[in-house]
Coordinates of N, CA and C in Angstrom, one line a residue:
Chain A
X1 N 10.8 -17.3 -21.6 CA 10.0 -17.1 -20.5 C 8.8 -16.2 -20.7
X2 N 7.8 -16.7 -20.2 CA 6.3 -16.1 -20.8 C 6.5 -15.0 -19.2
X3 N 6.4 -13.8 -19.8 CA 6.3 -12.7 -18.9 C 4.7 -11.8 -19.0
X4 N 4.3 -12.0 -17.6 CA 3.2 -11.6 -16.9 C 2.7 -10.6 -16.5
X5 N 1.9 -9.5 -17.3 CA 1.7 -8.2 -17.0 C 0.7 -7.8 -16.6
X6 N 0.7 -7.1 -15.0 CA -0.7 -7.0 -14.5 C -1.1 -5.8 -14.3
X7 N -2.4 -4.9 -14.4 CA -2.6 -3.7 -14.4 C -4.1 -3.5 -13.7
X8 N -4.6 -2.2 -13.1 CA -3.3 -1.5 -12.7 C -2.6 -2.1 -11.9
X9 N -1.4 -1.0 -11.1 CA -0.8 -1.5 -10.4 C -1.5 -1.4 -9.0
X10 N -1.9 -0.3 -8.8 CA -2.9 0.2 -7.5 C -3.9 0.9 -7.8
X11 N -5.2 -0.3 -7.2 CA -6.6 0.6 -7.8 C -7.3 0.5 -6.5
X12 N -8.0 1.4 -6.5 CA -8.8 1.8 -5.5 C -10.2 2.0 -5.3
X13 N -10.2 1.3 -4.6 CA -12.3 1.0 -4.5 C -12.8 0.8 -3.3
X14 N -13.9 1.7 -3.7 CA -15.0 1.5 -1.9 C -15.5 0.0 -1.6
X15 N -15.6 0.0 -0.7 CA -16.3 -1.1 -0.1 C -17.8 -1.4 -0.6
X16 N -17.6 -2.6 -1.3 CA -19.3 -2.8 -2.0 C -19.2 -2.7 -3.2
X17 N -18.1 -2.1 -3.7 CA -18.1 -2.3 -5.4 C -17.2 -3.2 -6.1
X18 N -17.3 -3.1 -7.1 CA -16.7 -3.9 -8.0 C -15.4 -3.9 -8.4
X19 N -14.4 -4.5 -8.4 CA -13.5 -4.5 -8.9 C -12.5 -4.9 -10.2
X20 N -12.2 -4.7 -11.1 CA -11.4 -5.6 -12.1 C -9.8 -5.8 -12.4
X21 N -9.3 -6.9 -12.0 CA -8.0 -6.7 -12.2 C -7.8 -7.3 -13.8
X22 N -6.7 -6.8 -14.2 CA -6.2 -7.2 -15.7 C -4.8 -8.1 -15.5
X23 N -4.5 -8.9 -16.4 CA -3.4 -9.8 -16.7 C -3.1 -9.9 -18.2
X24 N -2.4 -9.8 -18.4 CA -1.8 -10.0 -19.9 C -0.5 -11.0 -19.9
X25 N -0.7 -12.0 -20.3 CA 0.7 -13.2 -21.4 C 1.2 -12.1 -22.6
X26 N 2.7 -12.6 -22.1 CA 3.6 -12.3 -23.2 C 3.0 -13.2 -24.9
X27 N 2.7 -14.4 -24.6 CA 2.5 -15.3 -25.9 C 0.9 -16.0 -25.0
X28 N 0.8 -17.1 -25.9 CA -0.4 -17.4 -25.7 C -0.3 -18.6 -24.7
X29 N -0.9 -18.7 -24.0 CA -1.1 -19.6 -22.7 C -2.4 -20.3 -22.8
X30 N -3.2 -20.2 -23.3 CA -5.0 -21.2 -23.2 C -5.6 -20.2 -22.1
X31 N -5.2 -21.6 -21.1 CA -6.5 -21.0 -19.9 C -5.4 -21.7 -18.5
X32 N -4.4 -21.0 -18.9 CA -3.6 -22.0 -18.1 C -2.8 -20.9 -16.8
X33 N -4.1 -20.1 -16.1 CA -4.0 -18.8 -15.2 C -4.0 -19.5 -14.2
X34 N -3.8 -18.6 -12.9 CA -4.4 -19.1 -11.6 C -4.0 -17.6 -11.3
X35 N -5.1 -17.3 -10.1 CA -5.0 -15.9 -9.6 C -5.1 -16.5 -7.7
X36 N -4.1 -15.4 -6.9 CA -3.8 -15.8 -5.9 C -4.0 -14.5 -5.2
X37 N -4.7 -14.5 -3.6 CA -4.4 -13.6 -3.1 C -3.2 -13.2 -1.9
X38 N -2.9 -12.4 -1.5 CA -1.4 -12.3 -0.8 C -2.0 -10.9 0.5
X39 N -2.1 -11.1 1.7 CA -2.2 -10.2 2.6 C -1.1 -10.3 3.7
X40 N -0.6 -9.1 4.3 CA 1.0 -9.4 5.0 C 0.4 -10.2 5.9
X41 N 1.7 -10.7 6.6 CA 2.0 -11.3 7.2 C 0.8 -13.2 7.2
X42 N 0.4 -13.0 6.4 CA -0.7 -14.6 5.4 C -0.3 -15.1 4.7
X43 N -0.2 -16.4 4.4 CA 0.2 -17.7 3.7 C -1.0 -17.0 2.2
X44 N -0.1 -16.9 0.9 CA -1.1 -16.9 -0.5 C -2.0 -17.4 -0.5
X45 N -3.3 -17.3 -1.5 CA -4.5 -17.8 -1.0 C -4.5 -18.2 -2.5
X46 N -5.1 -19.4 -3.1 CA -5.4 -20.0 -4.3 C -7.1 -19.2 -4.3
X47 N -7.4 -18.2 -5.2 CA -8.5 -17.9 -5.7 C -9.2 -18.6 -6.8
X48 N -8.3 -19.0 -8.0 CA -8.5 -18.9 -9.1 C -7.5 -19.8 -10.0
X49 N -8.6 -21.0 -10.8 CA -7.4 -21.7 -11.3 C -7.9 -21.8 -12.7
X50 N -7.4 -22.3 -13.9 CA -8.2 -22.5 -15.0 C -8.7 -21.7 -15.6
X51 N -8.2 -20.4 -15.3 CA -8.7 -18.9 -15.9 C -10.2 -18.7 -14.8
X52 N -11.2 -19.3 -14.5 CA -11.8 -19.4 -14.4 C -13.0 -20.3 -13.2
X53 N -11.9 -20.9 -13.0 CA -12.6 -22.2 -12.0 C -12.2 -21.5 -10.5
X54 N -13.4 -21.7 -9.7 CA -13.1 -21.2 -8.1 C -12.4 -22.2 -7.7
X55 N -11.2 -21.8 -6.6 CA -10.5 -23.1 -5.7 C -11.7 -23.2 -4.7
X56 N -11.4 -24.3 -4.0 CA -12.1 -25.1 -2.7 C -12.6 -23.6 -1.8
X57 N -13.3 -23.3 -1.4 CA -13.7 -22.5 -0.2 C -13.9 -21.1 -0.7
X58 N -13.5 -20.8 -1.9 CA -13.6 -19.6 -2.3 C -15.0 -18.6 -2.7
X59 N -15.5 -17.9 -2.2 CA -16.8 -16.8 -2.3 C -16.6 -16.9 -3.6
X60 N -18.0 -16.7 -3.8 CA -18.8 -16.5 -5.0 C -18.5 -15.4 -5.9
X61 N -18.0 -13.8 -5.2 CA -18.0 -12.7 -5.8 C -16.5 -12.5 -6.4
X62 N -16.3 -14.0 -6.4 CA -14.4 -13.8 -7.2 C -14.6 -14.4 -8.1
X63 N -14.2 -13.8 -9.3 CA -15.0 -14.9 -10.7 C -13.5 -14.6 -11.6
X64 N -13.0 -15.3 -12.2 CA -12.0 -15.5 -13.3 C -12.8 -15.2 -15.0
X65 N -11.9 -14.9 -15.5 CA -12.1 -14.8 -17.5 C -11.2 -15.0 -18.5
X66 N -11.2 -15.1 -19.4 CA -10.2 -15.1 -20.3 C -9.9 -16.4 -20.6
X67 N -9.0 -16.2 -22.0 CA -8.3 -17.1 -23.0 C -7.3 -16.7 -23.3
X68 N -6.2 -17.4 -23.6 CA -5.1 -16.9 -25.1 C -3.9 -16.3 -24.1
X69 N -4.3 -14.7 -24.4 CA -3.4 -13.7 -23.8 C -3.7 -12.6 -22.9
X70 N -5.4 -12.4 -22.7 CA -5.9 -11.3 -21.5 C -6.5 -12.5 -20.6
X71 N -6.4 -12.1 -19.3 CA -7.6 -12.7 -18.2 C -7.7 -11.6 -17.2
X72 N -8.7 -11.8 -16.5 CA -9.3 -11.0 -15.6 C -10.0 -11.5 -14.7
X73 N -9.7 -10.7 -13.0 CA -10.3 -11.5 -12.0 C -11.2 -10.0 -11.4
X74 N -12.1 -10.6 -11.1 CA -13.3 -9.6 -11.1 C -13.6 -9.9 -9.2
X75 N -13.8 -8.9 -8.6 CA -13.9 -9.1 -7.7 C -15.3 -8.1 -6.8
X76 N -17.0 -8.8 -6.8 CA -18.1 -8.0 -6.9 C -18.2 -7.6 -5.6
X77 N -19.1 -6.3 -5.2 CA -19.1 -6.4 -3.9 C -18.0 -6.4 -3.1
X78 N -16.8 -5.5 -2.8 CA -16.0 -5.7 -2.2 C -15.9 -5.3 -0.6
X79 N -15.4 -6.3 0.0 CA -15.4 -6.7 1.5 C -14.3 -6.1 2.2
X80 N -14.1 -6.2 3.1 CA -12.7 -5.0 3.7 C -11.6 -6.2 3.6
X81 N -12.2 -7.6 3.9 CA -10.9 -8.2 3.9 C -10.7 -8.9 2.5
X82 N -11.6 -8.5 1.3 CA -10.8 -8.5 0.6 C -9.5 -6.8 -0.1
X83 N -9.2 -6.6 0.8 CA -8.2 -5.6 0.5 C -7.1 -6.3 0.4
X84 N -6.0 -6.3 -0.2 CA -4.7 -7.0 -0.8 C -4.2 -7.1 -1.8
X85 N -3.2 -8.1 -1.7 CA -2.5 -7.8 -3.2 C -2.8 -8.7 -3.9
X86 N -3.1 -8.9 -5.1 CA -3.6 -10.3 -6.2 C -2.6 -10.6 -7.1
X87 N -2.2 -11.5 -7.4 CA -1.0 -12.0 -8.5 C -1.7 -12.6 -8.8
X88 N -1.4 -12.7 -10.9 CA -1.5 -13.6 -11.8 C -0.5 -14.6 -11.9
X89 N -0.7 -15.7 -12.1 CA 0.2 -16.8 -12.3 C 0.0 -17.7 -13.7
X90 N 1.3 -17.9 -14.4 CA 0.6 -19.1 -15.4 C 1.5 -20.7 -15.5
X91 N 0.6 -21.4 -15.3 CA 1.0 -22.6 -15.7 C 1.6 -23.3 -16.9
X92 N 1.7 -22.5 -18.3 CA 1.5 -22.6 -19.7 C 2.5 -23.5 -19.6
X93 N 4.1 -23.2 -19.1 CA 5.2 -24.0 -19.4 C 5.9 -23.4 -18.3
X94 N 7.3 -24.0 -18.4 CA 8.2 -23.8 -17.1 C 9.4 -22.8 -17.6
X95 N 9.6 -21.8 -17.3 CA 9.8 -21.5 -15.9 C 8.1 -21.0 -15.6
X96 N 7.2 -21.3 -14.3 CA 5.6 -21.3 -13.9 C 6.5 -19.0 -13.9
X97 N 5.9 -18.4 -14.1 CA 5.6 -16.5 -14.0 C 4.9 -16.2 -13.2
X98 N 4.6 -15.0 -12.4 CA 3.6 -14.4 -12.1 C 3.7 -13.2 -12.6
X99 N 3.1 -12.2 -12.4 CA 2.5 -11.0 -12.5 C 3.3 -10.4 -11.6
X100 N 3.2 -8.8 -11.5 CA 3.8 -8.3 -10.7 C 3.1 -7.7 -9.6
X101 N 1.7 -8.0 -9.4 CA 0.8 -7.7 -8.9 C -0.5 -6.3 -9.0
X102 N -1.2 -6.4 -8.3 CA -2.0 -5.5 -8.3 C -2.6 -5.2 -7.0
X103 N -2.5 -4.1 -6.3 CA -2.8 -3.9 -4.6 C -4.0 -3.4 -4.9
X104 N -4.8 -3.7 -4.2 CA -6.6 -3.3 -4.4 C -6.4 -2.6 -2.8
X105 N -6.9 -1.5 -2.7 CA -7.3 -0.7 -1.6 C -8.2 0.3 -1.3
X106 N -8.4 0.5 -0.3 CA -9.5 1.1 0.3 C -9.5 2.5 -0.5
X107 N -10.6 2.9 -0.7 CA -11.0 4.2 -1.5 C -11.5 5.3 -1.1
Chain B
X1 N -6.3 -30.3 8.7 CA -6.3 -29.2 8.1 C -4.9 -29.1 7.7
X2 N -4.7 -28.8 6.3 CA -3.0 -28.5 5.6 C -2.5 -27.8 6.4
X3 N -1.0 -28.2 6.7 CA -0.1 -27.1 7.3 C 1.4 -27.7 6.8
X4 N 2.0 -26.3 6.5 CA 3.2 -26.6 5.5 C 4.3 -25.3 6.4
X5 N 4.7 -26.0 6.9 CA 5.5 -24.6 7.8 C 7.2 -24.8 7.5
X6 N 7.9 -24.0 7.1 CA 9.3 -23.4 6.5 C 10.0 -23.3 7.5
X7 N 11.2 -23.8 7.7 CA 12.3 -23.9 8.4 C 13.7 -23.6 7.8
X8 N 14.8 -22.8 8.8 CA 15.8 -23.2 8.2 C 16.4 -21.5 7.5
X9 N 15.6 -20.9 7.6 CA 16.2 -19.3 7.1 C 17.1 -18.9 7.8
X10 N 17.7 -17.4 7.3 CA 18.9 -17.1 8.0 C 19.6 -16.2 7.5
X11 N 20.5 -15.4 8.5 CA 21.4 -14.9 7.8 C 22.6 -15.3 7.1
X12 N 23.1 -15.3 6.1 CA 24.4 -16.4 5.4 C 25.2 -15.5 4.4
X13 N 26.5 -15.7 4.4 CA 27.2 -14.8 3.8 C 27.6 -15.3 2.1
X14 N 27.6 -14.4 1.1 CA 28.2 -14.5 0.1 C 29.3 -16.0 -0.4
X15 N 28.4 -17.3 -0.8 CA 28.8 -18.2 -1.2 C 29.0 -18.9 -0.2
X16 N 28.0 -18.8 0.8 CA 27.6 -20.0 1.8 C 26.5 -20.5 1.2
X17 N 26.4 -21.5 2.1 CA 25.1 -22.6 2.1 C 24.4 -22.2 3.2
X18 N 22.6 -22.9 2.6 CA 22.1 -23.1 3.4 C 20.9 -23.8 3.1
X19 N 20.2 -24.8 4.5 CA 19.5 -26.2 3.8 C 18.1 -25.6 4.5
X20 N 16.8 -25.4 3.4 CA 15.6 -24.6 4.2 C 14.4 -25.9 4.2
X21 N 14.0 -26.1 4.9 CA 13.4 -27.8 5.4 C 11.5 -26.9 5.4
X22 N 10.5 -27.8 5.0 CA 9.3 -27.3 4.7 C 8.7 -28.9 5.3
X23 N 7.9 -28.9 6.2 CA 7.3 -30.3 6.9 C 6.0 -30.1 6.8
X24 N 5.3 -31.0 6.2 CA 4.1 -31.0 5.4 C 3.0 -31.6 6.6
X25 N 1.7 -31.5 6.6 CA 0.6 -32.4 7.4 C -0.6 -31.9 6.4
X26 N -1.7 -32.6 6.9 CA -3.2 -32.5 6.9 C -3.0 -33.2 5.4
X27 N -2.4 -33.7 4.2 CA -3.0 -33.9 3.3 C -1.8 -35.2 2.8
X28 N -1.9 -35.8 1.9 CA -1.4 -37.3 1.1 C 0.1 -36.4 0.6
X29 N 1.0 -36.4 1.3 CA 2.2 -35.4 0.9 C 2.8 -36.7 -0.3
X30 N 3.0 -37.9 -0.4 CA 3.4 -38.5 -1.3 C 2.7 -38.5 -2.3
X31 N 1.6 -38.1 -2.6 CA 0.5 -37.2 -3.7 C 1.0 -36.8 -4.3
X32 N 1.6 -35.8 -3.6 CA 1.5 -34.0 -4.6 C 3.1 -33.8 -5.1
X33 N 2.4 -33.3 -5.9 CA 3.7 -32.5 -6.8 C 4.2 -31.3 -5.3
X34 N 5.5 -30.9 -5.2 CA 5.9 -29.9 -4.4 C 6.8 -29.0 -4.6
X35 N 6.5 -27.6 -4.6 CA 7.3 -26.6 -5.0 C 7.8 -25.5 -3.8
X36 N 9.0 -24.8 -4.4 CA 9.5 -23.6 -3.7 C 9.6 -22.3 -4.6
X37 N 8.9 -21.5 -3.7 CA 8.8 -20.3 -4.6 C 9.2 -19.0 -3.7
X38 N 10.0 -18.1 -4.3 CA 10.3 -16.9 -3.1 C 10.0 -15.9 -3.8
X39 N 10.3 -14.6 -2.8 CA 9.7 -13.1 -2.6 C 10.7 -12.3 -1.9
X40 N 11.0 -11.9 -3.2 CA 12.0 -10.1 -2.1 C 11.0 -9.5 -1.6
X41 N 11.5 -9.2 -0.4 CA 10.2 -8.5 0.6 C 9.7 -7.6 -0.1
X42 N 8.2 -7.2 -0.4 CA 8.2 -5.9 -1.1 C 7.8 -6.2 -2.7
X43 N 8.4 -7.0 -3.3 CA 8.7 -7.1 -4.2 C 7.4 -8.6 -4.8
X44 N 7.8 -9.0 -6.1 CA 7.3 -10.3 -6.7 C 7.2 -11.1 -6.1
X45 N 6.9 -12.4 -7.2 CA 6.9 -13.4 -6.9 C 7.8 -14.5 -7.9
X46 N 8.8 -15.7 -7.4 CA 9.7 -16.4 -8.6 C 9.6 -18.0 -7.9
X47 N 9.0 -18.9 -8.8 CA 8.7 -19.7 -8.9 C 10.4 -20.4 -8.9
X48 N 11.1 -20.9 -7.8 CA 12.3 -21.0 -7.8 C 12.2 -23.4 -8.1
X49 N 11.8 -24.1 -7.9 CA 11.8 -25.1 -8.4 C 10.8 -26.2 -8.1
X50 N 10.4 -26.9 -8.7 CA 9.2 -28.0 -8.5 C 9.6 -29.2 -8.3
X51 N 9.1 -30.5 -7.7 CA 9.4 -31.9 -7.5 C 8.7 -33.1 -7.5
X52 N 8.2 -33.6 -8.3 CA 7.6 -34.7 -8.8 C 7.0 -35.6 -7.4
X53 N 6.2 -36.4 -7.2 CA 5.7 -37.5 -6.0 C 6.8 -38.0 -5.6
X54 N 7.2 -39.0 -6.5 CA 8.5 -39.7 -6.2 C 9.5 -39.3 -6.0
X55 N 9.8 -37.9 -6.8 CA 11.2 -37.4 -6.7 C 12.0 -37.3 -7.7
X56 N 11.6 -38.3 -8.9 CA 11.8 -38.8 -10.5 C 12.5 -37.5 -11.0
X57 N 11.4 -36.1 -10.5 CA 11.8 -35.4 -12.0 C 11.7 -34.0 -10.8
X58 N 12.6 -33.1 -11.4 CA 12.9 -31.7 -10.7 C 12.9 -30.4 -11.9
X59 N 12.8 -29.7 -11.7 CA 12.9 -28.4 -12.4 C 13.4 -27.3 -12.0
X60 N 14.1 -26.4 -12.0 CA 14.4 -25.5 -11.9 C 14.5 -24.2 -12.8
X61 N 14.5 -22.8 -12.0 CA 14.3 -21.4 -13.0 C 15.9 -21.5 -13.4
X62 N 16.2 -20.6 -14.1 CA 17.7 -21.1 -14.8 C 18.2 -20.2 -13.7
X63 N 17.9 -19.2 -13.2 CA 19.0 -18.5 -11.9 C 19.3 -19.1 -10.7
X64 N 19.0 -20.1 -10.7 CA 19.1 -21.5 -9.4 C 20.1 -22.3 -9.9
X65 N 19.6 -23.1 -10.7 CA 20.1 -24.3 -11.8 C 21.6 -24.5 -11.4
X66 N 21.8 -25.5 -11.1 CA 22.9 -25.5 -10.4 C 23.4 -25.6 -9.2
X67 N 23.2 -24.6 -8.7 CA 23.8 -24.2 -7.4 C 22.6 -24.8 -6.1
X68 N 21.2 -25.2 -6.4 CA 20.0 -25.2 -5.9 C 19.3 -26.8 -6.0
X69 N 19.1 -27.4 -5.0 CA 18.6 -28.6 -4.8 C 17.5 -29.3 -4.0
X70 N 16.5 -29.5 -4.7 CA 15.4 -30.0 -4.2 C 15.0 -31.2 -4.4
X71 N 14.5 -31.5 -2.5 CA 14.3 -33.1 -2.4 C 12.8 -33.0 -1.4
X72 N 12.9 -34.2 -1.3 CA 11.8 -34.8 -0.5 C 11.9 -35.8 0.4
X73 N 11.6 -36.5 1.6 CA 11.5 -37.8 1.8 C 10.3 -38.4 2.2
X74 N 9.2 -38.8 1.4 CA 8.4 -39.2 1.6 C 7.5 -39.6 3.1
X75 N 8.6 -40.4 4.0 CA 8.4 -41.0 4.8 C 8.3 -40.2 6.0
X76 N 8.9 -39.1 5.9 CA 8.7 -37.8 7.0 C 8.1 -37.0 6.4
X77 N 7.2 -36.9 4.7 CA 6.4 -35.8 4.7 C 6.7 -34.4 4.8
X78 N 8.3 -34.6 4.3 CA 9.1 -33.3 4.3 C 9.6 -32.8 2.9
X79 N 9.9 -31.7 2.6 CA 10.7 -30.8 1.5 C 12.0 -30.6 1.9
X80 N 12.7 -30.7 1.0 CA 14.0 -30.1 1.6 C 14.4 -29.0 -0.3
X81 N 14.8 -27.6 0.7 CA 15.9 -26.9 -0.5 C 17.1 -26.5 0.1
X82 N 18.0 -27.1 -0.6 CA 19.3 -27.0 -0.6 C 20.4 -26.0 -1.5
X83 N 20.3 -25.2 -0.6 CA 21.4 -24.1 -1.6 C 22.5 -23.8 -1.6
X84 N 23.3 -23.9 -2.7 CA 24.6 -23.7 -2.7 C 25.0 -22.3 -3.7
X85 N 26.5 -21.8 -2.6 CA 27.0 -20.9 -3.8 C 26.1 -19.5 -3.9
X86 N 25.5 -19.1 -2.8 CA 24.6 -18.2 -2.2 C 25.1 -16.1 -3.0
X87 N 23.9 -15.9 -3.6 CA 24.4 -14.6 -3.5 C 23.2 -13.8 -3.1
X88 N 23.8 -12.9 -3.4 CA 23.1 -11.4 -2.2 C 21.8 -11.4 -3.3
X89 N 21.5 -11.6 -4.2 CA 20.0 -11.5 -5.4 C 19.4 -12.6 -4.9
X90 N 19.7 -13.7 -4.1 CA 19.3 -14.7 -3.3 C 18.2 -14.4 -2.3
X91 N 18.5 -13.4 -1.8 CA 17.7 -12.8 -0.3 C 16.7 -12.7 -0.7
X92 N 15.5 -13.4 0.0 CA 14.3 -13.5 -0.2 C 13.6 -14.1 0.7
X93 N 12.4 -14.4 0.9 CA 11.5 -15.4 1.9 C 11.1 -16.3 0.8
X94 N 11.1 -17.5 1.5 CA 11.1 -18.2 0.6 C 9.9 -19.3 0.8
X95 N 9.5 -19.6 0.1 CA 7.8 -20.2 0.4 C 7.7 -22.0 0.1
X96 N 7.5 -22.7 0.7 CA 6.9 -23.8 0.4 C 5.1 -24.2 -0.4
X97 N 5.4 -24.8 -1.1 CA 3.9 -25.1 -1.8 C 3.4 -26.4 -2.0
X98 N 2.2 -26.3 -2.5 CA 2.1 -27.5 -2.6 C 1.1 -27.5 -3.9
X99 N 1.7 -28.8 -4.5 CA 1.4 -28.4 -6.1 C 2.4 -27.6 -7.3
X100 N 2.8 -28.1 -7.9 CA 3.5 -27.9 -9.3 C 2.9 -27.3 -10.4
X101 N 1.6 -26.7 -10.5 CA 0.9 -25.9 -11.5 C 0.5 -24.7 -11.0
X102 N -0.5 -25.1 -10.0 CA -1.3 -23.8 -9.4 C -1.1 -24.3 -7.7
X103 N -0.5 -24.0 -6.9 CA -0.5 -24.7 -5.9 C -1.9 -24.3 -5.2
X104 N -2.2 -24.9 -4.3 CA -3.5 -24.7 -3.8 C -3.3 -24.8 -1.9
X105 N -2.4 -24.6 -1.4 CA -1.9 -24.4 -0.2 C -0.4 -24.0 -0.2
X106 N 0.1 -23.0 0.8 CA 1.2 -22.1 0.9 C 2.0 -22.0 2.5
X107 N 3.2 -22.3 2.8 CA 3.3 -22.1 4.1 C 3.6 -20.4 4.3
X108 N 3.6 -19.7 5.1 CA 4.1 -18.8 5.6 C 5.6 -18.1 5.3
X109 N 6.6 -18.8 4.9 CA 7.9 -18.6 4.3 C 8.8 -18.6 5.7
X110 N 9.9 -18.5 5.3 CA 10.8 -18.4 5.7 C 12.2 -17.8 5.0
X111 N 12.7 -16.1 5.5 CA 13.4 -15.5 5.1 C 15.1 -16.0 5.2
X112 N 15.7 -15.5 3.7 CA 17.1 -16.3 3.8 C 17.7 -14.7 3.2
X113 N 18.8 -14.7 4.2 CA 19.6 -13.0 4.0 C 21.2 -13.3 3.4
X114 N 20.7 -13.3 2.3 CA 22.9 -13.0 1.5 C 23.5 -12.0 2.1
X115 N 24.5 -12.0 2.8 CA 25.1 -10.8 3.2 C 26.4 -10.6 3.8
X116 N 26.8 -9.8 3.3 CA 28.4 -10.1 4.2 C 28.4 -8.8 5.6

């Protein structure tokens, strides 16, 4: 099982700035991420698929990176509702992993 | 507009059953690949099993495998997970999806309580 390590766990930032979350693969995956967002009581949100590729409807200031075994979801300019929790996810093979998350909050 | 809403949670005791029903709209539900994924409150996320258009092919995480059964019936645009043999590491909300890779729509869940 390809285990998914996300860091930090809780990071904290003002509104307007920049954000970076980190992901690390146990072994090597391609480009086979997807990053999701998660706010209580809300259905997960598809941000991020292909390491890199925006899902349908998604803002501009959410951009994906990576290959192999790091990715990173960069989040510019930050909005109040983007405050939440983000999981990495990989597709590479089955059992599908995520991350354990990363809670982005107000600073 | 997609809507994928979870039915069927509950409280259930140690090596009971219980059947959690996921009814699909707004998009070509005999399309898509369809999965179930859950969440200890608080906690992760576990990709618990996926199901092919037709129904052909299933998968499962190996802590399911067995006891855990996923279907579909096309014609009502439904999910069905069927669980057997229930333990208390079970308790979770449990999420409908849609899509077998990266899903790209999510219902709301529906919590399932092991417990005696």
């Amino acid at each position: 099982e390809i285990v998914m390590t996300q860091s930090p766990a809780i990071l904290s930032v003002s509104p307007g700035e920049r954000a970076t979350l980190s992901c690390r693969a146990s072994q090597y995956i391609s480009n086979n991420v997807a990053w999701y967002q998660q706010k209580p009581g809300q259905a997960l949100r598809l941000l991020i698929y292909g390491a890199s590729t925006g899902a349908t409807g998604i803002p501009a200031r959410f951009s994906g990176s990576g290959s192999g075994t790091e990715f990173t979801l960069t989040i510019s300019g930050l909005q109040s509702e983007d405050f939440a929790v983000y999981y990495c996810q990989q597709y590479y093979n089955w059992p599908r992993t995520f991350g354990q998350g990363t809670k982005v909050e107000i600073k | 507009e997609v809507q994928l809403v979870e039915s069927g949670g509950g409280l259930v005791q140690p090596g009971g059953s219980l059947r959690l029903s996921c009814a699909a709209s707004g998009f070509i539900f005999s399309s898509s690949w369809m999965s179930w994924v859950r969440q200890v409150p608080g906690k992760g996320l576990e990709w618990v099993a996926y199901i092919k258009q037709d129904g052909s092919e299933t998968h499962y995480v190996d802590s399911v495998e067995g006891r855990f059964t996923i279907s579909r019936d096309n014609a009502k645009n439904s999910l069905d997970l069927q669980m057997n043999s229930l333990r208390p590491e079970d308790t979770a909300v449990y999420y409908c999806a849609k899509g077998g890779w990266y899903p790209d729509f999510w219902g709301q869940g529906t919590l399932v309580t092991v417990s005696s």
